[in-house]
Short mmCIF file of C-alpha atoms and ligand atoms in Angstrom, two decimals:
data_model
loop_
_atom_site.label_atom_id
_atom_site.label_comp_id
_atom_site.label_asym_id
_atom_site.label_seq_id
_atom_site.Cartn_x
_atom_site.Cartn_y
_atom_site.Cartn_z
CA MET A 1 86.16 -2.72 128.40
CA LEU A 2 84.12 -3.55 125.34
CA ALA A 3 84.42 -7.21 126.22
CA SER A 4 83.06 -6.31 130.13
CA VAL A 5 79.96 -4.46 128.54
CA LEU A 6 79.45 -6.59 125.94
CA GLY A 7 80.33 -10.24 127.48
CA ASP A 8 79.44 -13.21 125.13
CA ARG A 9 78.54 -10.96 122.33
CA VAL A 10 82.54 -10.02 121.77
CA MET A 11 84.13 -12.18 119.10
CA GLU A 12 86.85 -13.81 120.42
CA VAL A 13 90.23 -13.80 117.99
CA VAL A 14 93.80 -15.43 118.54
CA ALA A 15 96.32 -14.45 116.66
CA ALA A 16 100.05 -14.31 116.16
CA ALA A 17 102.76 -11.24 115.75
CA VAL A 18 105.65 -12.66 113.61
CA ILE A 19 108.36 -10.31 112.95
CA ASP A 20 111.82 -10.85 111.07
CA GLN A 21 114.00 -8.03 110.21
CA GLY A 22 111.69 -5.53 111.78
CA ARG A 23 108.83 -6.59 109.92
CA LEU A 24 105.37 -7.85 110.74
CA LEU A 25 103.46 -10.80 108.64
CA VAL A 26 100.04 -10.08 107.54
CA VAL A 27 97.93 -11.89 105.71
CA SER A 28 94.61 -11.34 103.35
CA LYS A 29 91.75 -13.84 102.62
CA LYS A 30 90.25 -14.68 99.33
CA ALA A 31 87.02 -13.44 101.24
CA ALA A 32 88.17 -9.74 101.28
CA PRO A 33 91.69 -9.73 99.52
CA ALA A 34 92.43 -6.24 100.54
CA VAL A 35 92.19 -6.34 104.20
CA PHE A 36 95.62 -6.99 105.98
CA TYR A 37 95.51 -8.90 109.22
CA LEU A 38 97.51 -11.17 111.51
CA PRO A 39 97.53 -14.78 111.08
CA GLY A 40 95.04 -16.63 113.26
CA GLY A 41 91.17 -16.95 113.82
CA LYS A 42 88.35 -17.84 116.25
CA PRO A 43 88.94 -20.55 118.73
CA GLU A 44 87.18 -23.65 118.39
CA ALA A 45 84.72 -24.89 121.43
CA GLY A 46 87.32 -26.16 123.99
CA GLU A 47 90.52 -25.18 122.85
CA SER A 48 93.05 -23.27 124.30
CA GLN A 49 94.73 -19.99 122.82
CA GLU A 50 98.04 -22.11 122.22
CA ALA A 51 96.06 -24.74 120.61
CA THR A 52 93.93 -22.19 118.24
CA LEU A 53 97.18 -20.54 117.36
CA VAL A 54 98.43 -23.62 116.53
CA ARG A 55 95.84 -25.06 114.12
CA GLU A 56 95.40 -21.80 112.34
CA LEU A 57 98.64 -21.07 111.53
CA GLY A 58 98.95 -24.93 110.26
CA GLU A 59 95.78 -24.14 108.24
CA GLU A 60 96.89 -20.51 106.66
CA LEU A 61 100.71 -20.94 106.60
CA GLY A 62 101.50 -24.60 106.97
CA VAL A 63 103.70 -23.80 109.40
CA ALA A 64 103.59 -24.02 113.46
CA PRO A 65 104.44 -21.25 115.95
CA ARG A 66 107.22 -21.32 118.03
CA ASP A 67 108.11 -19.54 121.37
CA MET A 68 104.88 -18.03 121.78
CA ASP A 69 104.72 -15.12 124.15
CA LEU A 70 101.60 -13.23 125.09
CA LEU A 71 101.82 -9.71 123.66
CA GLY A 72 98.54 -8.66 124.95
CA ARG A 73 94.92 -8.56 124.36
CA VAL A 74 93.25 -5.67 122.19
CA GLU A 75 89.78 -4.79 121.50
CA ASP A 76 88.49 -3.21 118.07
CA VAL A 77 86.17 -3.83 115.36
CA ALA A 78 86.17 -6.93 113.54
CA ALA A 79 87.50 -6.46 110.20
CA LEU A 80 85.38 -8.49 108.31
CA GLU A 81 82.13 -9.41 110.27
CA GLY A 82 82.20 -5.86 111.90
CA VAL A 83 80.91 -6.92 115.10
CA PRO A 84 83.00 -5.84 118.10
CA MET A 85 86.06 -8.35 119.04
CA CYS A 86 88.39 -9.09 121.57
CA MET A 87 91.67 -10.52 119.78
CA THR A 88 94.47 -11.95 122.21
CA VAL A 89 97.80 -11.42 120.54
CA PHE A 90 101.28 -13.80 120.51
CA THR A 91 104.49 -12.77 119.27
CA ALA A 92 106.00 -15.98 117.87
CA SER A 93 108.56 -17.25 115.59
CA LEU A 94 107.70 -19.72 112.72
CA THR A 95 109.02 -23.14 112.43
CA GLY A 96 109.82 -22.64 108.59
CA PRO A 97 109.00 -20.19 106.00
CA PRO A 98 105.48 -19.66 105.66
CA LYS A 99 103.49 -20.83 102.51
CA PRO A 100 100.05 -19.41 101.88
CA ALA A 101 97.03 -22.07 101.63
CA ALA A 102 94.47 -21.37 99.39
CA GLU A 103 91.90 -19.38 101.39
CA LEU A 104 94.74 -16.61 101.51
CA ALA A 105 94.97 -13.87 98.68
CA ALA A 106 98.25 -12.80 99.77
CA LEU A 107 101.05 -12.66 102.31
CA GLY A 108 103.54 -9.66 102.90
CA TRP A 109 105.73 -8.07 105.34
CA THR A 110 104.93 -4.43 106.82
CA ASP A 111 107.01 -2.21 108.97
CA GLY A 112 103.54 -0.24 109.84
CA ARG A 113 104.33 2.71 107.80
CA ASP A 114 104.45 1.46 104.31
CA ALA A 115 102.11 0.73 101.43
CA TYR A 116 100.21 -1.97 103.47
CA GLU A 117 99.22 0.49 106.24
CA PRO A 118 95.86 1.96 105.03
CA ARG A 119 94.80 -1.34 104.27
CA LEU A 120 95.70 -3.02 107.75
CA ALA A 121 92.28 -4.01 109.93
CA PRO A 122 91.86 -1.69 112.80
CA ALA A 123 92.61 -3.79 115.78
CA VAL A 124 96.11 -4.45 113.58
CA ARG A 125 96.68 -0.68 112.91
CA ASN A 126 95.40 1.08 116.02
CA GLN A 127 96.08 -1.49 118.82
CA VAL A 128 98.70 -4.15 117.45
CA LEU A 129 101.28 -1.87 115.87
CA PRO A 130 101.37 0.93 118.82
CA LEU A 131 102.21 -2.40 121.03
CA LEU A 132 104.70 -3.70 118.91
CA VAL A 133 106.51 -0.21 118.99
CA ARG A 134 106.16 0.31 122.85
CA ALA A 135 107.87 -3.36 122.77
CA ALA A 136 110.94 -2.04 120.35
CA LEU A 137 109.71 -4.73 118.09
CA LEU A 138 109.03 -2.84 115.07
CA PRO A 139 110.52 0.82 114.17
CA GLY A 140 108.34 3.78 115.51
CA ASP A 141 108.30 7.66 115.26
CA HIS A 142 111.39 8.05 118.05
CA GLY A 143 109.55 11.24 119.60
CA ILE A 144 109.73 13.01 116.04
N1 8DG B 201 93.01 -13.67 112.63
C1 8DG B 201 92.87 -12.16 112.56
N2 8DG B 201 91.15 -11.96 112.58
C2 8DG B 201 91.33 -10.53 112.74
C3 8DG B 201 92.27 -9.52 112.95
N3 8DG B 201 91.85 -8.39 113.02
C4 8DG B 201 90.52 -8.64 112.98
O1 8DG B 201 89.78 -7.40 112.82
N4 8DG B 201 90.37 -9.54 112.65
C5 8DG B 201 88.69 -10.05 112.25
C6 8DG B 201 88.65 -10.57 110.93
C7 8DG B 201 87.58 -11.38 111.34
O2 8DG B 201 86.38 -10.52 111.17
C8 8DG B 201 87.79 -12.34 112.33
C9 8DG B 201 88.43 -13.23 112.31
O3 8DG B 201 88.06 -14.04 111.06
P1 8DG B 201 89.08 -15.00 110.49
O4 8DG B 201 88.47 -15.56 109.26
O5 8DG B 201 90.47 -14.76 110.30
O6 8DG B 201 89.15 -16.77 111.40
P2 8DG B 201 88.39 -18.13 111.32
O7 8DG B 201 89.42 -18.19 110.23
O8 8DG B 201 88.62 -18.65 112.84
O9 8DG B 201 86.94 -17.77 110.44
P3 8DG B 201 86.29 -18.67 109.96
O10 8DG B 201 86.41 -18.46 108.51
O11 8DG B 201 86.42 -20.09 110.27
O12 8DG B 201 84.89 -18.17 109.84
O13 8DG B 201 88.51 -11.22 113.39
C10 8DG B 201 93.60 -10.21 112.93
O14 8DG B 201 94.71 -9.30 112.80
N5 8DG B 201 94.01 -11.51 112.67
#
């Protein structure tokens, strides 16, 4: 909805939802170490979404995504720039253990209901987590 109103002024981001043992991989960057979000980033001109993810995961984690599958497109405010953002999220596994690059401040795994929850970027907390719970990829409240 946001994207249809604001068009080109919406920041495009592509990110990976990597889940292992019921927990989601999140990273924070040295530029904003208290904010955790999905590995990924902005596409370069003419770059496909899959190529963006391969490049960003290589740069940030030293690994490649495997078995990419579209989870959905979500809209929220970009955690760092504070501008409208549209993020395309792929579920994926990794070709090996993630090795955080120098630009990262931290790497962690969250079930969405732990100490990371208040530090998650709005798009992850408000949009991506509910999608993952609905897809039974993360534990939910089970109607409680
Ligand atoms: N990668 C990623 N970015 C997110 C998420 N949620 C969210 O608000 N963002 C925001 C943070 C930033 O404002 C923007 C993406 O910035 P970035 O710094 O990760 O992207 P990038 O590597 O391409 O950036 P740059 O340093 O090349 O400018 O989107 C998310 O889950 N993953």
